[in-house]
PDB file of C-alpha atoms in Angstrom:
ATOM      1  CA  UNK A   1     -14.080  -4.289 -36.921  1.00 57.00           C
ATOM      2  CA  UNK A   2     -15.225  -4.783 -33.310  1.00 65.00           C
ATOM      3  CA  UNK A   3     -12.743  -5.102 -30.401  1.00 69.00           C
ATOM      4  CA  UNK A   4     -13.741  -7.980 -28.359  1.00 66.00           C
ATOM      5  CA  UNK A   5     -12.602  -9.915 -25.318  1.00 69.00           C
ATOM      6  CA  UNK A   6      -9.378  -9.426 -23.773  1.00 68.00           C
ATOM      7  CA  UNK A   7      -8.431  -7.030 -26.360  1.00 76.00           C
ATOM      8  CA  UNK A   8     -10.751  -4.415 -24.437  1.00 81.00           C
ATOM      9  CA  UNK A   9      -8.564  -5.152 -21.473  1.00 82.00           C
ATOM     10  CA  UNK A  10      -5.383  -3.973 -23.095  1.00 86.00           C
ATOM     11  CA  UNK A  11      -7.238  -0.448 -23.848  1.00 90.00           C
ATOM     12  CA  UNK A  12      -5.239   2.516 -22.081  1.00 92.00           C
ATOM     13  CA  UNK A  13      -6.577   5.564 -23.930  1.00 93.00           C
ATOM     14  CA  UNK A  14      -9.206   6.212 -26.679  1.00 93.00           C
ATOM     15  CA  UNK A  15      -8.762   9.273 -28.958  1.00 93.00           C
ATOM     16  CA  UNK A  16     -11.537  10.371 -31.700  1.00 91.00           C
ATOM     17  CA  UNK A  17      -9.769  10.816 -34.877  1.00 89.00           C
ATOM     18  CA  UNK A  18     -10.639  11.474 -38.560  1.00 85.00           C
ATOM     19  CA  UNK A  19      -9.576   8.778 -40.978  1.00 82.00           C
ATOM     20  CA  UNK A  20      -9.898   9.707 -44.742  1.00 81.00           C
ATOM     21  CA  UNK A  21     -12.575   7.939 -46.716  1.00 77.00           C
ATOM     22  CA  UNK A  22     -13.868   6.553 -43.307  1.00 78.00           C
ATOM     23  CA  UNK A  23     -14.649   9.520 -41.329  1.00 78.00           C
ATOM     24  CA  UNK A  24     -15.193   9.775 -37.430  1.00 84.00           C
ATOM     25  CA  UNK A  25     -13.287   6.883 -35.915  1.00 88.00           C
ATOM     26  CA  UNK A  26     -11.560   6.165 -32.787  1.00 90.00           C
ATOM     27  CA  UNK A  27      -7.740   5.602 -32.279  1.00 92.00           C
ATOM     28  CA  UNK A  28      -6.875   2.949 -29.638  1.00 92.00           C
ATOM     29  CA  UNK A  29      -3.813   2.863 -27.436  1.00 93.00           C
ATOM     30  CA  UNK A  30      -2.872  -0.282 -25.847  1.00 91.00           C
ATOM     31  CA  UNK A  31      -0.647  -1.215 -22.885  1.00 90.00           C
ATOM     32  CA  UNK A  32       2.256  -2.242 -25.108  1.00 90.00           C
ATOM     33  CA  UNK A  33       2.172   1.098 -26.816  1.00 88.00           C
ATOM     34  CA  UNK A  34       0.679   0.226 -29.781  1.00 89.00           C
ATOM     35  CA  UNK A  35      -2.296   2.180 -31.745  1.00 89.00           C
ATOM     36  CA  UNK A  36      -4.684   1.178 -34.065  1.00 88.00           C
ATOM     37  CA  UNK A  37      -8.030   2.665 -35.808  1.00 88.00           C
ATOM     38  CA  UNK A  38     -11.195   1.547 -35.018  1.00 89.00           C
ATOM     39  CA  UNK A  39     -14.057   2.703 -37.737  1.00 89.00           C
ATOM     40  CA  UNK A  40     -16.807   3.226 -34.811  1.00 89.00           C
ATOM     41  CA  UNK A  41     -17.038   6.384 -32.563  1.00 89.00           C
ATOM     42  CA  UNK A  42     -15.786   7.086 -29.584  1.00 90.00           C
ATOM     43  CA  UNK A  43     -18.913   6.387 -27.944  1.00 91.00           C
ATOM     44  CA  UNK A  44     -19.433   2.863 -29.487  1.00 91.00           C
ATOM     45  CA  UNK A  45     -16.088   1.958 -28.043  1.00 91.00           C
ATOM     46  CA  UNK A  46     -16.947   3.286 -24.529  1.00 92.00           C
ATOM     47  CA  UNK A  47     -20.145   0.817 -25.119  1.00 92.00           C
ATOM     48  CA  UNK A  48     -17.863  -2.162 -25.902  1.00 91.00           C
ATOM     49  CA  UNK A  49     -15.774  -1.424 -22.886  1.00 91.00           C
ATOM     50  CA  UNK A  50     -18.763  -0.903 -20.717  1.00 91.00           C
ATOM     51  CA  UNK A  51     -20.223  -4.171 -21.965  1.00 90.00           C
ATOM     52  CA  UNK A  52     -16.951  -6.084 -21.248  1.00 90.00           C
ATOM     53  CA  UNK A  53     -16.651  -4.625 -17.518  1.00 88.00           C
ATOM     54  CA  UNK A  54     -20.315  -4.962 -17.245  1.00 88.00           C
ATOM     55  CA  UNK A  55     -20.707  -1.614 -16.426  1.00 89.00           C
ATOM     56  CA  UNK A  56     -23.955   0.788 -16.665  1.00 90.00           C
ATOM     57  CA  UNK A  57     -22.661   4.131 -18.452  1.00 91.00           C
ATOM     58  CA  UNK A  58     -25.658   6.108 -17.528  1.00 92.00           C
ATOM     59  CA  UNK A  59     -25.550   5.056 -13.975  1.00 91.00           C
ATOM     60  CA  UNK A  60     -22.033   5.491 -13.673  1.00 89.00           C
ATOM     61  CA  UNK A  61     -22.576   9.098 -14.488  1.00 90.00           C
ATOM     62  CA  UNK A  62     -25.196   9.614 -12.395  1.00 91.00           C
ATOM     63  CA  UNK A  63     -23.069   8.266  -9.524  1.00 88.00           C
ATOM     64  CA  UNK A  64     -20.163  10.589 -10.710  1.00 88.00           C
ATOM     65  CA  UNK A  65     -22.640  13.506 -10.581  1.00 88.00           C
ATOM     66  CA  UNK A  66     -23.761  12.803  -6.849  1.00 88.00           C
ATOM     67  CA  UNK A  67     -20.210  12.779  -5.803  1.00 88.00           C
ATOM     68  CA  UNK A  68     -18.284  15.529  -7.980  1.00 89.00           C
ATOM     69  CA  UNK A  69     -21.483  17.606  -9.038  1.00 88.00           C
ATOM     70  CA  UNK A  70     -20.136  17.526 -13.007  1.00 86.00           C
ATOM     71  CA  UNK A  71     -23.012  16.536 -15.503  1.00 87.00           C
ATOM     72  CA  UNK A  72     -20.058  16.570 -18.237  1.00 88.00           C
ATOM     73  CA  UNK A  73     -16.508  15.315 -18.632  1.00 90.00           C
ATOM     74  CA  UNK A  74     -17.012  13.092 -15.810  1.00 92.00           C
ATOM     75  CA  UNK A  75     -14.439  10.268 -15.282  1.00 93.00           C
ATOM     76  CA  UNK A  76     -15.737   6.824 -16.103  1.00 92.00           C
ATOM     77  CA  UNK A  77     -14.712   3.896 -13.388  1.00 91.00           C
ATOM     78  CA  UNK A  78     -15.204   0.486 -15.232  1.00 88.00           C
ATOM     79  CA  UNK A  79     -13.633  -0.614 -11.950  1.00 84.00           C
ATOM     80  CA  UNK A  80     -11.395   0.013  -9.348  1.00 78.00           C
ATOM     81  CA  UNK A  81      -8.211  -0.372 -11.706  1.00 83.00           C
ATOM     82  CA  UNK A  82      -9.750   1.198 -14.828  1.00 89.00           C
ATOM     83  CA  UNK A  83     -11.057   4.789 -14.281  1.00 92.00           C
ATOM     84  CA  UNK A  84     -10.684   6.430 -17.952  1.00 94.00           C
ATOM     85  CA  UNK A  85     -10.528  10.541 -17.381  1.00 95.00           C
ATOM     86  CA  UNK A  86     -11.760  12.979 -20.263  1.00 94.00           C
ATOM     87  CA  UNK A  87      -9.464  15.041 -22.387  1.00 94.00           C
ATOM     88  CA  UNK A  88      -9.977  17.300 -24.938  1.00 93.00           C
ATOM     89  CA  UNK A  89      -7.930  16.218 -27.948  1.00 92.00           C
ATOM     90  CA  UNK A  90      -9.237  17.964 -31.044  1.00 88.00           C
ATOM     91  CA  UNK A  91     -11.517  20.689 -32.334  1.00 86.00           C
ATOM     92  CA  UNK A  92     -14.822  19.303 -33.642  1.00 81.00           C
ATOM     93  CA  UNK A  93     -15.648  20.196 -37.425  1.00 79.00           C
ATOM     94  CA  UNK A  94     -19.022  19.273 -37.570  1.00 78.00           C
ATOM     95  CA  UNK A  95     -22.216  19.049 -35.149  1.00 76.00           C
ATOM     96  CA  UNK A  96     -22.195  16.329 -32.833  1.00 74.00           C
ATOM     97  CA  UNK A  97     -18.599  15.678 -33.705  1.00 77.00           C
ATOM     98  CA  UNK A  98     -16.838  14.555 -30.224  1.00 82.00           C
ATOM     99  CA  UNK A  99     -13.553  16.437 -29.241  1.00 88.00           C
ATOM    100  CA  UNK A 100     -13.218  14.258 -26.041  1.00 93.00           C
ATOM    101  CA  UNK A 101     -10.936  11.244 -25.682  1.00 94.00           C
ATOM    102  CA  UNK A 102     -10.368   8.949 -22.599  1.00 95.00           C
ATOM    103  CA  UNK A 103      -7.027   7.823 -20.978  1.00 95.00           C
ATOM    104  CA  UNK A 104      -6.716   5.050 -18.263  1.00 94.00           C
ATOM    105  CA  UNK A 105      -5.828   6.995 -14.936  1.00 93.00           C
ATOM    106  CA  UNK A 106      -3.227   4.439 -14.113  1.00 93.00           C
ATOM    107  CA  UNK A 107      -1.288   4.597 -17.300  1.00 93.00           C
ATOM    108  CA  UNK A 108      -0.504   8.383 -17.039  1.00 93.00           C
ATOM    109  CA  UNK A 109       2.965   9.034 -15.995  1.00 93.00           C
ATOM    110  CA  UNK A 110       3.228  12.943 -16.359  1.00 93.00           C
ATOM    111  CA  UNK A 111       1.553  16.146 -17.704  1.00 93.00           C
ATOM    112  CA  UNK A 112       3.442  18.953 -19.572  1.00 92.00           C
ATOM    113  CA  UNK A 113       2.583  22.198 -20.333  1.00 91.00           C
ATOM    114  CA  UNK A 114       3.615  23.477 -23.889  1.00 88.00           C
ATOM    115  CA  UNK A 115       3.101  26.851 -25.789  1.00 85.00           C
ATOM    116  CA  UNK A 116       1.998  26.558 -29.412  1.00 78.00           C
ATOM    117  CA  UNK A 117       3.058  29.090 -32.015  1.00 72.00           C
ATOM    118  CA  UNK A 118      -0.434  31.219 -31.748  1.00 77.00           C
ATOM    119  CA  UNK A 119       0.403  31.617 -27.970  1.00 77.00           C
ATOM    120  CA  UNK A 120      -2.088  28.919 -26.970  1.00 83.00           C
ATOM    121  CA  UNK A 121      -1.139  26.576 -23.840  1.00 86.00           C
ATOM    122  CA  UNK A 122      -1.790  22.725 -24.585  1.00 90.00           C
ATOM    123  CA  UNK A 123      -0.871  19.904 -22.448  1.00 92.00           C
ATOM    124  CA  UNK A 124       0.915  17.057 -23.381  1.00 92.00           C
ATOM    125  CA  UNK A 125       0.224  13.935 -21.600  1.00 94.00           C
ATOM    126  CA  UNK A 126       2.862  11.293 -21.241  1.00 93.00           C
ATOM    127  CA  UNK A 127       1.688   7.657 -20.685  1.00 93.00           C
ATOM    128  CA  UNK A 128       3.947   5.020 -19.057  1.00 92.00           C
ATOM    129  CA  UNK A 129       4.072   2.927 -22.096  1.00 90.00           C
ATOM    130  CA  UNK A 130       5.960   5.639 -23.653  1.00 91.00           C
ATOM    131  CA  UNK A 131       2.966   7.330 -25.987  1.00 92.00           C
ATOM    132  CA  UNK A 132       2.248  11.047 -25.598  1.00 93.00           C
ATOM    133  CA  UNK A 133      -1.021  12.374 -26.124  1.00 93.00           C
ATOM    134  CA  UNK A 134      -1.671  16.344 -27.191  1.00 92.00           C
ATOM    135  CA  UNK A 135      -4.519  17.553 -25.024  1.00 93.00           C
ATOM    136  CA  UNK A 136      -6.125  21.040 -26.275  1.00 91.00           C
ATOM    137  CA  UNK A 137      -6.720  22.013 -22.301  1.00 89.00           C
ATOM    138  CA  UNK A 138      -4.459  23.834 -19.858  1.00 90.00           C
ATOM    139  CA  UNK A 139      -2.375  21.780 -17.852  1.00 92.00           C
ATOM    140  CA  UNK A 140      -4.560  22.764 -14.679  1.00 93.00           C
ATOM    141  CA  UNK A 141      -7.570  21.660 -16.409  1.00 92.00           C
ATOM    142  CA  UNK A 142      -5.984  18.237 -17.139  1.00 93.00           C
ATOM    143  CA  UNK A 143      -4.714  18.335 -13.745  1.00 93.00           C
ATOM    144  CA  UNK A 144      -8.312  18.704 -12.240  1.00 93.00           C
ATOM    145  CA  UNK A 145      -9.355  15.798 -14.502  1.00 94.00           C
ATOM    146  CA  UNK A 146      -6.685  13.629 -12.989  1.00 93.00           C
ATOM    147  CA  UNK A 147      -7.752  14.664  -9.485  1.00 92.00           C
ATOM    148  CA  UNK A 148     -11.329  13.794 -10.149  1.00 93.00           C
ATOM    149  CA  UNK A 149     -10.351  10.278 -11.544  1.00 92.00           C
ATOM    150  CA  UNK A 150      -8.491   9.788  -8.213  1.00 92.00           C
ATOM    151  CA  UNK A 151     -11.928  10.787  -6.299  1.00 90.00           C
ATOM    152  CA  UNK A 152     -13.977   8.493  -8.530  1.00 90.00           C
ATOM    153  CA  UNK A 153     -11.236   5.830  -7.840  1.00 89.00           C
ATOM    154  CA  UNK A 154     -11.485   6.218  -4.221  1.00 87.00           C
ATOM    155  CA  UNK A 155     -15.129   6.174  -3.926  1.00 84.00           C
ATOM    156  CA  UNK A 156     -15.542   3.289  -6.446  1.00 80.00           C
ATOM    157  CA  UNK A 157     -13.158   1.138  -4.264  1.00 77.00           C
ATOM    158  CA  UNK A 158     -14.997   2.112  -1.406  1.00 72.00           C
ATOM    159  CA  UNK A 159     -18.455   0.722  -2.674  1.00 71.00           C
ATOM    160  CA  UNK A 160     -16.696  -2.406  -3.949  1.00 62.00           C
ATOM    161  CA  UNK A 161     -18.105  -5.746  -2.608  1.00 61.00           C
ATOM    162  CA  UNK A 162     -16.129  -7.309   0.143  1.00 61.00           C
ATOM    163  CA  UNK A 163     -14.148 -10.118  -0.586  1.00 63.00           C
ATOM    164  CA  UNK A 164     -14.852 -13.232   1.233  1.00 60.00           C
ATOM    165  CA  UNK A 165     -11.512 -15.431   1.954  1.00 63.00           C
ATOM    166  CA  UNK A 166     -12.696 -19.018   1.227  1.00 64.00           C
ATOM    167  CA  UNK A 167     -10.344 -20.502   3.737  1.00 64.00           C
ATOM    168  CA  UNK A 168     -11.904 -18.402   6.576  1.00 65.00           C
ATOM    169  CA  UNK A 169     -15.347 -18.550   5.230  1.00 60.00           C
ATOM    170  CA  UNK A 170     -15.282 -22.591   5.789  1.00 63.00           C
ATOM    171  CA  UNK A 171     -13.345 -22.458   8.743  1.00 65.00           C
ATOM    172  CA  UNK A 172     -16.126 -20.362  10.419  1.00 64.00           C
ATOM    173  CA  UNK A 173     -18.954 -22.707   9.068  1.00 67.00           C
ATOM    174  CA  UNK A 174     -17.183 -25.879   9.821  1.00 69.00           C
ATOM    175  CA  UNK A 175     -18.465 -25.913  13.627  1.00 75.00           C
ATOM    176  CA  UNK A 176     -21.344 -27.917  14.910  1.00 79.00           C
ATOM    177  CA  UNK A 177     -24.692 -26.591  14.796  1.00 79.00           C
ATOM    178  CA  UNK A 178     -25.979 -24.919  17.914  1.00 81.00           C
ATOM    179  CA  UNK A 179     -29.448 -25.209  19.452  1.00 82.00           C
ATOM    180  CA  UNK A 180     -30.139 -21.629  18.408  1.00 80.00           C
ATOM    181  CA  UNK A 181     -29.096 -22.685  14.866  1.00 80.00           C
ATOM    182  CA  UNK A 182     -31.129 -25.543  14.684  1.00 84.00           C
ATOM    183  CA  UNK A 183     -34.355 -23.681  15.992  1.00 84.00           C
ATOM    184  CA  UNK A 184     -33.900 -20.978  13.136  1.00 84.00           C
ATOM    185  CA  UNK A 185     -33.845 -23.778  10.400  1.00 87.00           C
ATOM    186  CA  UNK A 186     -36.848 -25.314  11.896  1.00 87.00           C
ATOM    187  CA  UNK A 187     -38.839 -21.814  11.897  1.00 87.00           C
ATOM    188  CA  UNK A 188     -37.627 -21.533   8.173  1.00 88.00           C
ATOM    189  CA  UNK A 189     -38.678 -25.114   7.259  1.00 90.00           C
ATOM    190  CA  UNK A 190     -42.122 -24.700   8.667  1.00 90.00           C
ATOM    191  CA  UNK A 191     -42.356 -21.358   7.049  1.00 88.00           C
ATOM    192  CA  UNK A 192     -41.709 -23.149   3.762  1.00 88.00           C
ATOM    193  CA  UNK A 193     -44.204 -25.870   4.176  1.00 88.00           C
ATOM    194  CA  UNK A 194     -46.913 -23.439   5.082  1.00 86.00           C
ATOM    195  CA  UNK A 195     -46.092 -21.607   1.787  1.00 83.00           C
ATOM    196  CA  UNK A 196     -46.499 -24.987  -0.139  1.00 83.00           C
ATOM    197  CA  UNK A 197     -49.460 -25.759   1.235  1.00 76.00           C
TER     198      UNK A 197
END
């Protein structure tokens, strides 16, 4: 099953999971609080998201490295409103088994440190849609990933293309041409005519 179109926009968290008789899969959590399993690895689902948002994951990771000086566990900004942060959600059973999930920064409500029976500290990440995801990192590590996500969101919004207000654009260019404008046009026409010869 491939997730396509608007369904990709509804994703708020990706968690690697093991499904019996299917193997390494991905559990997808949506904005409405639903979850379902996709019988593909998390990297495949990340590639689907990158294709949907027209994002080059390799270039994004390089950009994150330049800003955060991190090579692994970098936040992935698909656009200004969708920055996914990495969290460790399971212990790998095999080589090349993913243990990292991703959560949309905008849907994190709070983090809470929990002490397990074996005296290990883990963190519960509560999302705004009522879902709780257990992270195997300490609260400090999870909070560091969240801070890195906000840093990337800030840099990503600063590098976004400026929006042009259509009304002001036409208002500006709805004026008569000056002699300087006409001279520039004449120069460009002469240059093009010379190129065509």
